[in-house]
Coordinates of C-alpha atoms in Angstrom, one line a residue:
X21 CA -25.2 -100.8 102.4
X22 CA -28.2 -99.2 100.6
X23 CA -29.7 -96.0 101.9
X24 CA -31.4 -96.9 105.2
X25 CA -35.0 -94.8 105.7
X26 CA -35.1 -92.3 109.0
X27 CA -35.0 -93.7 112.7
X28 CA -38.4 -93.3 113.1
X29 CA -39.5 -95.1 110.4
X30 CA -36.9 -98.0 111.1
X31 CA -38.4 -97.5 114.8
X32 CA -41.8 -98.2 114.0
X33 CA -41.0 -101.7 111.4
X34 CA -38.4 -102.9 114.5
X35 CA -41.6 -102.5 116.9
X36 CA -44.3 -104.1 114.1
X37 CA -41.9 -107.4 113.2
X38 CA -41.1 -107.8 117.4
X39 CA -44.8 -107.9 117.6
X40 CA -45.8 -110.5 114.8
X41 CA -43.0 -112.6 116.2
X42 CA -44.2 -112.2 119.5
X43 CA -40.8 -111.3 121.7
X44 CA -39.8 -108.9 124.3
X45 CA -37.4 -105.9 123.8
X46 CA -35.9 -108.4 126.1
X47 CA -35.5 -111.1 123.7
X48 CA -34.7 -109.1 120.7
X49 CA -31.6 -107.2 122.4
X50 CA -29.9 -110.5 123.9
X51 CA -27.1 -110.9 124.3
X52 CA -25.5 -107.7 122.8
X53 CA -27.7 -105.2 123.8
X54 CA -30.2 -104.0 126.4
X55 CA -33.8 -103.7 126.4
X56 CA -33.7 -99.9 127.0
X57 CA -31.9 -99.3 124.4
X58 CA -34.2 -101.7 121.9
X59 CA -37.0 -99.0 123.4
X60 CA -35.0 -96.1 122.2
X61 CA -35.1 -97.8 118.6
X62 CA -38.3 -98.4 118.4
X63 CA -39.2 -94.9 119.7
X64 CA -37.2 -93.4 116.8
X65 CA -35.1 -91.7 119.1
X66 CA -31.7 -93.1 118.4
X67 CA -30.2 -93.9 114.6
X68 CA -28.9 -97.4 115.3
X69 CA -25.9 -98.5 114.0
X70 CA -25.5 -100.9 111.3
X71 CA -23.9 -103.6 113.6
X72 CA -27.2 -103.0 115.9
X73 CA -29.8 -103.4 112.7
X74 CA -28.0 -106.6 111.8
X75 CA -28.1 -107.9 115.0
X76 CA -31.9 -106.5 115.1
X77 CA -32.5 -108.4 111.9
X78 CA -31.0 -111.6 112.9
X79 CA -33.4 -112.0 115.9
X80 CA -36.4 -110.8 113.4
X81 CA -35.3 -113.7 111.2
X82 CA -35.2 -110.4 108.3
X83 CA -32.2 -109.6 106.3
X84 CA -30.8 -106.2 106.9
X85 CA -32.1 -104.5 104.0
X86 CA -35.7 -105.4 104.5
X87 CA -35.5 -103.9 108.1
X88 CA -33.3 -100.7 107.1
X89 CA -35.3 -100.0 104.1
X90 CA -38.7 -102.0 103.8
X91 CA -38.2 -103.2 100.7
X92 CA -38.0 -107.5 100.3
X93 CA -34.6 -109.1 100.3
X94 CA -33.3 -109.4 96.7
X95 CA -36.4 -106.5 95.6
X96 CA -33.6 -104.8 93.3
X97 CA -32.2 -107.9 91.5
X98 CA -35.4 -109.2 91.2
X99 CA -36.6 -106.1 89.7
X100 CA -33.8 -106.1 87.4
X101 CA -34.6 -109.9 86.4
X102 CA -38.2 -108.8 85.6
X103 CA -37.2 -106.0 83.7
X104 CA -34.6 -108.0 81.4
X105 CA -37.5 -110.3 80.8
X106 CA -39.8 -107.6 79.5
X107 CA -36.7 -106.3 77.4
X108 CA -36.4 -109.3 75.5
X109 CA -40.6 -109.5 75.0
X110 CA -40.4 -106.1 73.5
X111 CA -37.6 -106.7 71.0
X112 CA -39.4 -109.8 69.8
X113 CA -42.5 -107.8 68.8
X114 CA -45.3 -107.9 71.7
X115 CA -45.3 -104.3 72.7
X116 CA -48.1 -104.5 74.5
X117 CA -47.3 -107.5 76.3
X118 CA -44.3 -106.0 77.2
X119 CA -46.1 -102.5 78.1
X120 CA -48.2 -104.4 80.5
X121 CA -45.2 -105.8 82.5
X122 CA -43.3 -102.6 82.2
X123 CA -46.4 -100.5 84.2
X124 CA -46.2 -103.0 87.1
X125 CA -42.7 -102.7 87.1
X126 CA -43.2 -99.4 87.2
X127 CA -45.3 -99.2 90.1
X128 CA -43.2 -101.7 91.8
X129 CA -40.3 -99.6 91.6
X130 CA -41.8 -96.2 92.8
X131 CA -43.9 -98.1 95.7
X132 CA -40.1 -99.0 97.0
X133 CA -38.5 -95.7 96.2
X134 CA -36.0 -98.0 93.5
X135 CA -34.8 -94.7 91.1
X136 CA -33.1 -96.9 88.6
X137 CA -35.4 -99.3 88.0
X138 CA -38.2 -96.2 87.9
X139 CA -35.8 -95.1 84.8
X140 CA -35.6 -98.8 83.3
X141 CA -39.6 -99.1 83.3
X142 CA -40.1 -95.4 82.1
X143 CA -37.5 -95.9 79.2
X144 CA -39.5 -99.8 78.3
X145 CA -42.7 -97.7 78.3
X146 CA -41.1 -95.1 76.1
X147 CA -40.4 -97.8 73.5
X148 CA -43.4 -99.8 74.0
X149 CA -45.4 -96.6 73.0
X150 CA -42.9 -95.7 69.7
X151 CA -43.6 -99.6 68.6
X152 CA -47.1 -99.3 68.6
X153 CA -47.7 -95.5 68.1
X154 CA -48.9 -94.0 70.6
X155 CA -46.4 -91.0 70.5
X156 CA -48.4 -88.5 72.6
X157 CA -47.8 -91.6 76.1
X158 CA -44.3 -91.9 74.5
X159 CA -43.1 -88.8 74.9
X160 CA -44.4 -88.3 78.2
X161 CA -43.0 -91.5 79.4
X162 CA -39.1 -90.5 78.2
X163 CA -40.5 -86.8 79.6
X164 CA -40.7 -88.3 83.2
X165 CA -37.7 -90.5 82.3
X166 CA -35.4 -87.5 81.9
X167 CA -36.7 -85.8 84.9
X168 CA -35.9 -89.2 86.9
X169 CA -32.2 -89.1 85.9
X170 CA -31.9 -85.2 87.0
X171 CA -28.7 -84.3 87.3
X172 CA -27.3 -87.7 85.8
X173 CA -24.3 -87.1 83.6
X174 CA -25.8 -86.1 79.9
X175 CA -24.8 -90.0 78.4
X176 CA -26.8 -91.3 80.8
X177 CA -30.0 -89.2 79.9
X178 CA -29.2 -90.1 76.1
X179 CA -31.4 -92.8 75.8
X180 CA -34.1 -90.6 77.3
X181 CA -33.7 -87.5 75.0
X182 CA -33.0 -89.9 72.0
X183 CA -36.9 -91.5 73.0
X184 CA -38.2 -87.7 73.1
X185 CA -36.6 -86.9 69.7
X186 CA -38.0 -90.1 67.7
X187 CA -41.3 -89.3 69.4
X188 CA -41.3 -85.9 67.9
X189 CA -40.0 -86.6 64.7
X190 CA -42.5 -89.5 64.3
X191 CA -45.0 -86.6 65.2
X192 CA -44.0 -84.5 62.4
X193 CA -41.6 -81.8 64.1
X194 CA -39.0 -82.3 62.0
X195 CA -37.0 -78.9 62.9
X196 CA -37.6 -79.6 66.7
X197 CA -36.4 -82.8 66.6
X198 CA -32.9 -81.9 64.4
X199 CA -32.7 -79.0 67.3
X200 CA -32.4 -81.5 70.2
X201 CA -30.3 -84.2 68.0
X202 CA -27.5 -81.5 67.1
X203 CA -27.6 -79.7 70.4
X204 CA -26.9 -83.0 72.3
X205 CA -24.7 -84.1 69.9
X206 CA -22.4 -80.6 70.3
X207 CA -23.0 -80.9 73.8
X208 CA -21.3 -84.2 73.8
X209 CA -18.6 -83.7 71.8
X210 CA -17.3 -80.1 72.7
X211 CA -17.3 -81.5 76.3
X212 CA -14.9 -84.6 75.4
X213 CA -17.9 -87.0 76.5
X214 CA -17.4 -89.2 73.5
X215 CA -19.4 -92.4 74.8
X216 CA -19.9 -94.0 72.2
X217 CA -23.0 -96.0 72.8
X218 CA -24.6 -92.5 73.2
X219 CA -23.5 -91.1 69.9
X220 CA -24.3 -93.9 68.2
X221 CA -28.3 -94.0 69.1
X222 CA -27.8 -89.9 68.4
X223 CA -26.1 -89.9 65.0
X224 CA -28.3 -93.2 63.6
X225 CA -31.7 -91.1 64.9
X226 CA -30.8 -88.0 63.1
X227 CA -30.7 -89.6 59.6
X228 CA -34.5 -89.6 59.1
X229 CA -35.2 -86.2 60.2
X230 CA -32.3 -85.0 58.1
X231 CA -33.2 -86.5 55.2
X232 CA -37.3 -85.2 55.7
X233 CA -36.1 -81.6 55.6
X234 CA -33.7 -82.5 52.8
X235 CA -30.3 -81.9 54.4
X236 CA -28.8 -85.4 52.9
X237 CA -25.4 -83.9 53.5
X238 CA -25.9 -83.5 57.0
X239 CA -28.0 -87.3 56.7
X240 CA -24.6 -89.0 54.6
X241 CA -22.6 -87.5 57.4
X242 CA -24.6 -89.2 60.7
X243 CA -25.1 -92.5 58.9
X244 CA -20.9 -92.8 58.3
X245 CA -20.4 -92.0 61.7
X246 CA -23.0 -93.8 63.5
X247 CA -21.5 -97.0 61.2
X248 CA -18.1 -96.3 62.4
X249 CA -18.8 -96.2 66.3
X250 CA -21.1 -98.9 65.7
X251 CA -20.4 -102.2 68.3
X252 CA -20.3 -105.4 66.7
X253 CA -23.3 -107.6 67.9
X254 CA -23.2 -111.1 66.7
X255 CA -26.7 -112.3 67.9
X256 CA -26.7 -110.4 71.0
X257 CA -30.2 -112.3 71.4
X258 CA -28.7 -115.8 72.6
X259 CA -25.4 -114.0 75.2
X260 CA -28.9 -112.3 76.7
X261 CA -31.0 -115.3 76.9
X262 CA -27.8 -116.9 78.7
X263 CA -27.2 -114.2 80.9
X264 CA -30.8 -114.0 82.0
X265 CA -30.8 -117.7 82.8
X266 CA -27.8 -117.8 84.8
X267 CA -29.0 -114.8 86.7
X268 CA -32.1 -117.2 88.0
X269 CA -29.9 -119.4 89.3
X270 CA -27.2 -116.8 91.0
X271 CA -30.5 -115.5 92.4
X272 CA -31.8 -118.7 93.9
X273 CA -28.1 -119.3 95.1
X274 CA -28.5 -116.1 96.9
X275 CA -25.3 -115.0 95.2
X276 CA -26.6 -111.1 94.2
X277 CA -24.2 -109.3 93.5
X278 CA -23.2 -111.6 90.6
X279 CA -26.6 -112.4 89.6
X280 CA -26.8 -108.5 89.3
X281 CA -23.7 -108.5 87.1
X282 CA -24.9 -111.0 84.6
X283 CA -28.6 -108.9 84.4
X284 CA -27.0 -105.7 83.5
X285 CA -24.6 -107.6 81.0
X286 CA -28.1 -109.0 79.5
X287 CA -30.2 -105.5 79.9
X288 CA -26.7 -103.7 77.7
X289 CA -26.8 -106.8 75.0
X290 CA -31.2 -106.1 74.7
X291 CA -30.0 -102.7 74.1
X292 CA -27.9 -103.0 71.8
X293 CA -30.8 -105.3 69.8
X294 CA -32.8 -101.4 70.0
X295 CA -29.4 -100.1 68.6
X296 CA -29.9 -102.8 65.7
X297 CA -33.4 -101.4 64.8
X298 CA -31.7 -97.7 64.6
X299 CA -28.5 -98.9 62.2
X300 CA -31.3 -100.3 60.5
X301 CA -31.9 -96.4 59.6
X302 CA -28.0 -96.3 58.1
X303 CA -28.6 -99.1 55.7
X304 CA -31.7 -97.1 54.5
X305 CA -28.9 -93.9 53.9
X306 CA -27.0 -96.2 52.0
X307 CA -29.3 -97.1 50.3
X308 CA -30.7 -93.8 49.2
X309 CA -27.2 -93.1 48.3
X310 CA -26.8 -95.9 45.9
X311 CA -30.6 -95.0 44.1
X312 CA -29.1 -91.4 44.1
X313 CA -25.8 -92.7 42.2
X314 CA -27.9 -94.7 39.6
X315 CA -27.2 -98.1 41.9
X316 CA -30.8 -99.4 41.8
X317 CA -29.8 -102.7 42.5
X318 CA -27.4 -102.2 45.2
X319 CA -29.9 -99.8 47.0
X320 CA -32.5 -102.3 46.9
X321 CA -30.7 -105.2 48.8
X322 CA -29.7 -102.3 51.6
X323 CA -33.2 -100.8 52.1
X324 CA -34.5 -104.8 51.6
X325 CA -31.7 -105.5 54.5
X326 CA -33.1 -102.5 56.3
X327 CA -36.4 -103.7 56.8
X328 CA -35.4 -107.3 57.7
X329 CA -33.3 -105.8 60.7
X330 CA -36.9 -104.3 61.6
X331 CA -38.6 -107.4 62.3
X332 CA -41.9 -107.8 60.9
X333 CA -44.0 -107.5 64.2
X334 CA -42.7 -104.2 65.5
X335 CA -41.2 -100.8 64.6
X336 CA -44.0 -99.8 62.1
X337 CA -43.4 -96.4 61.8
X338 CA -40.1 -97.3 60.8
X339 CA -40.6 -99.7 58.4
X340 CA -42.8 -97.9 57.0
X341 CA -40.3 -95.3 56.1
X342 CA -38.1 -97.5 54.7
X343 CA -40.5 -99.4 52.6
X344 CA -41.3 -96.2 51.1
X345 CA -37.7 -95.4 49.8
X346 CA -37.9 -99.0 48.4
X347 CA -40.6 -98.5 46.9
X348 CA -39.3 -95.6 45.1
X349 CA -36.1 -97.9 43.8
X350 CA -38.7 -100.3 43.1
X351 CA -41.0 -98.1 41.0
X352 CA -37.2 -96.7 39.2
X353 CA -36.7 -100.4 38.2
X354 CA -39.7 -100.8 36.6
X355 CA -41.5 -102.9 39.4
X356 CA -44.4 -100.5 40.0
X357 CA -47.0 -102.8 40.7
X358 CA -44.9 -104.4 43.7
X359 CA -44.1 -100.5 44.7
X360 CA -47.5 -99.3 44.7
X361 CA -48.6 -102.1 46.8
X362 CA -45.9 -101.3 49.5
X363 CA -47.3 -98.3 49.2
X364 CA -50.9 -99.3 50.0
X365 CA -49.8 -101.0 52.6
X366 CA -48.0 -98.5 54.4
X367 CA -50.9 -96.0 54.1
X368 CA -52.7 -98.8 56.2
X369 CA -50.7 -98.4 58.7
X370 CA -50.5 -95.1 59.0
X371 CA -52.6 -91.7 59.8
X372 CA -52.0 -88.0 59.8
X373 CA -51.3 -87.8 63.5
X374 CA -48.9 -90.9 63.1
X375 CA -46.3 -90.7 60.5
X376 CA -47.6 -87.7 58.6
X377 CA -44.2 -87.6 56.7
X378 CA -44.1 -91.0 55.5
X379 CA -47.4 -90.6 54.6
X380 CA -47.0 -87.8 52.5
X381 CA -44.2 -89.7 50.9
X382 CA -46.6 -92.2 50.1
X383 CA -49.2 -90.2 48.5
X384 CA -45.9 -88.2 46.8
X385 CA -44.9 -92.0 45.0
X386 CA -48.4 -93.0 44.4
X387 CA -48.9 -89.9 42.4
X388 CA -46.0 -90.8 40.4
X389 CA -46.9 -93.9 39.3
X390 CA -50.4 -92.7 38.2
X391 CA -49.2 -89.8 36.4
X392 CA -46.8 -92.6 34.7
X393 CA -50.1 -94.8 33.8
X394 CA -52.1 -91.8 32.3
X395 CA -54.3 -91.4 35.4
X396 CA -53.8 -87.8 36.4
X397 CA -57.0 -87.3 37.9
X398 CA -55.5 -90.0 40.6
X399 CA -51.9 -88.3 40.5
X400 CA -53.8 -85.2 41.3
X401 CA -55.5 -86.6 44.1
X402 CA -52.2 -88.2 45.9
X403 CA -49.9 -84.9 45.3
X404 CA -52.8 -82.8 46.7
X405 CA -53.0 -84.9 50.1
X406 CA -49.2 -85.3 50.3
X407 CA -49.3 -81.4 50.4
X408 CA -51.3 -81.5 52.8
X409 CA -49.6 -83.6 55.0
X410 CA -46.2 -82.2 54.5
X411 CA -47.2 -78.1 55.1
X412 CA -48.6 -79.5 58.7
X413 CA -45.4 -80.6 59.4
X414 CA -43.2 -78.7 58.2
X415 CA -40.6 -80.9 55.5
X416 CA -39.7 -77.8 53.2
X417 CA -37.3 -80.1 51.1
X418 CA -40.1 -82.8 50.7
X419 CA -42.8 -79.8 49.6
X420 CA -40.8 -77.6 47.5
X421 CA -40.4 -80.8 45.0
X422 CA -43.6 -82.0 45.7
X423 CA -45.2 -78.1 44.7
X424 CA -43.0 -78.8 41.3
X425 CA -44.6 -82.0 40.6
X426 CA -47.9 -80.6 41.6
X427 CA -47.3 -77.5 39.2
X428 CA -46.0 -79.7 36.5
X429 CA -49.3 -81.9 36.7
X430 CA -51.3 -78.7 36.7
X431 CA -50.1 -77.2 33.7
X432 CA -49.8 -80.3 31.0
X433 CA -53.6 -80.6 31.8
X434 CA -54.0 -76.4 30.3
X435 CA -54.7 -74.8 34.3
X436 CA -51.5 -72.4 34.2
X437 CA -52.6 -70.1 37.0
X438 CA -53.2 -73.2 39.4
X439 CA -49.9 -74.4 38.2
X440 CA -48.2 -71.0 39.2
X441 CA -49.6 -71.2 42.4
X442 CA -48.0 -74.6 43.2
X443 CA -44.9 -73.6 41.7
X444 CA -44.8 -69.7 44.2
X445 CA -45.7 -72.5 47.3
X446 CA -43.0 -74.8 46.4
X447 CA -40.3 -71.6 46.0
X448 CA -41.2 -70.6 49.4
X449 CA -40.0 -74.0 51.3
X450 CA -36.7 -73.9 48.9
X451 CA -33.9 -74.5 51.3
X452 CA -30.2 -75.0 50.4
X453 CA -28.8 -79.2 50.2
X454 CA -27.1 -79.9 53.5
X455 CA -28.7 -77.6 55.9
X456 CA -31.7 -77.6 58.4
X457 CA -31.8 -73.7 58.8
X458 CA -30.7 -74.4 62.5
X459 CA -27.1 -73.2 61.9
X460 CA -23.5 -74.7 61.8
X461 CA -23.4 -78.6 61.8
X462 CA -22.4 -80.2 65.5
X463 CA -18.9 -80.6 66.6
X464 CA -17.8 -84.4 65.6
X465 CA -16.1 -87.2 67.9
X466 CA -12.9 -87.7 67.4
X467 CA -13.0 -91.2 65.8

């Protein structure tokens, strides 16, 4: 039975549906109870049993739950319906069509005291925000998210923290971000809670901030073990769209229970299509691995995989960090006209406050390609906003090479104390391959 509200309360909707219906205590307590003890109910002064509120609701013409809790018969489920539905409109790319539904689910579910569906709407909003950049209302909606969940065991509050972490990555803190991804993670594992759904979103989101601060040790690491506890989806799209129709029907059928099943079996598979968009980050490792090895060709069908898994419509900010490592394979194969208009197009899409990382990268690649056409004055111009970019957020692998380009640049065109300067900035954000400066790497699942 679901948590009834206080006798008064109760009381006081027993009284208000008598009267719409127009019956006496009389009426309402035939033939198992007596009025008196109807007025005792309604005066809040007894806590009826259950067998006395389902008699009570019978003669109301209510169901139980509406007159126990005040919420609608079926409120939950169809909650839970509505929510599935805004699920799927998110991972087909209309995040604000999907935000929209997720606020009035929202409200919905606070209005009727529903705590799960609260989470479910907070999370949607969470993602909603991430999709179209608007970190600052993303972070504050996985914020309230967490604090929902309370003392929830910690895989549950994964998908909540994970939401926090890719907001403040995509923000630019980098160090903060790595610091709640590896204390999670050895949370997790050093406590033998090795769910593997929540590792998963936690190793495949700490690849980018890893390989921002240059730990691609640490980065190589995540991506092998995200890929190994990785579920395999084949088109989780259509089992959802299924389950989502047959819940209509269940619900119509009045069968809610199993109508409740086949929704959360459809809410796990949309999931899983969010999981897709972060193993999208692992192809994008493997990737980088390949260019690293000399592989150009291989690297560029994964990070060209990478960003088809990120559908065109949605996930900028990550696409846009993939495109720029394709971009880079791009340039090394001698395609630098496609990779500088990748490039372009990702500046478009981005701003300082929104991806300052990516677009530092950006700038870093652009330079690159002018300094290889002659043009320093424009290579000068991108490295000097890349290093802008990158010292407000903090990516001491990504500056300490740019500061060497920068120098390089610097002195071919005969201004060696300029140049020195570069070069003492970039020695100052040197920091060792594989580490974050955070300390010792996370305990590991046993897999």
């Amino acid at each position: 039975m679901p948590e009834r509200d206080d006798p008064e309360t109760i009381g006081r909707r027993v009284q208000h549906l008598r009267a719409q219906r127009g019956l006496t205590q009389r009426q309402l307590a035939e033939p198992a109870y007596t009025p008196a003890y109807i007025s005792t109910v309604e005066a809040g002064r007894v806590r009826a049993s259950d067998e006395a509120l389902n008699h009570i609701a019978g003669r109301l013409g209510v169901a139980y739950e509406e007159l126990a809790t005040g919420r609608p018969a079926h409120l939950a489920t169809e909650l839970r319906l509505r929510l599935t539905d805004a699920q799927r409109t998110l991972t087909t790319g209309e995040a604000q069509i999907a935000a929209e539904a997720y606020a009035t689910l929202l409200k919905e579910a606070e209005e009727y005291g529903l705590a799960a569906e609260q989470v479910a709407a907070l999370l949607g909003l969470g993602e909603c925000g991430l999709d179209t950049g608007d970190l600052t209302a993303a972070l504050g909606y996985f914020e309230r998210a967490e604090r929902a969940l309370g003392d929830a065991p910690l895989p549950a509050r994964v998908p909540a923290l994970r939401g926090r972490v890719t907001a403040h990555y995509l923000a630019g803190e980098l160090r903060y971000a790595c610091y709640l991804l590896e204390s999670t993670l050895d949370e997790l594992n050093r406590g033998g809670l090795h769910d593997p759904d929540a590792l998963l979103l936690l190793y495949s989101s700490a690849i980018a901030p890893y390989m921002d601060m240059g730990a691609h040790a640490r980065a190589a690491q995540a991506a092998e073990l995200a890929l190994a506890l990785a579920p395999q989806v084949k088109d989780p799209a259509l089992v959802a769209r299924m389950h989502r129709q047959v819940a209509r029907t269940l619900i119509a059928e009045g069968r809610t229970a199993e109508a409740d099943a086949s929704l959360a079996k459809a809410a796990e598979l949309y999931r899983q299509l969010q999981i897709r968009t972060e193993l999208a980050n692992c192809h994008w490792m493997r990737g980088y691995l390949y260019a690293q090895n000399g592989e150009l060709e291989r690297a560029e069908s994964e990070m060209r995989e990478a960003r088809t898994m990120l559908a065109a419509k949605r996930a900028t900010l990550y696409n846009s960090q993939v495109t720029v490592e394709l971009a880079d394979v791009l340039r090394r194969r001698g395609k630098s006209e496609e990779a500088a208009e990748l490039l372009r197009e990702v500046l478009g899409d981005l701003s300082p406050e929104r991806g300052a990382v990516h677009s530092a990268a950006a700038h870093r690649l652009l330079g690159i390609i002018a300094e290889d056409a002659k043009d320093t004055e424009t290579a000068e111009e991108h490295y000097v906003r890349a290093l802008s970019l990158l010292e407000r957020a903090g990516a001491a692998g990504d500056l300490a090479d740019l500061c060497r380009l920068l120098g390089d640049l610097l002195r071919r065109t005969g201004r060696v104390e300029a140049a020195l300067d570069a070069y003492r900035t970039g020695l100052g954000h040197r920091t060792a391959p594989g580490t974050t400066t955070l300390g010792p790497a996370p305990a590991q699942p046993p897999l």
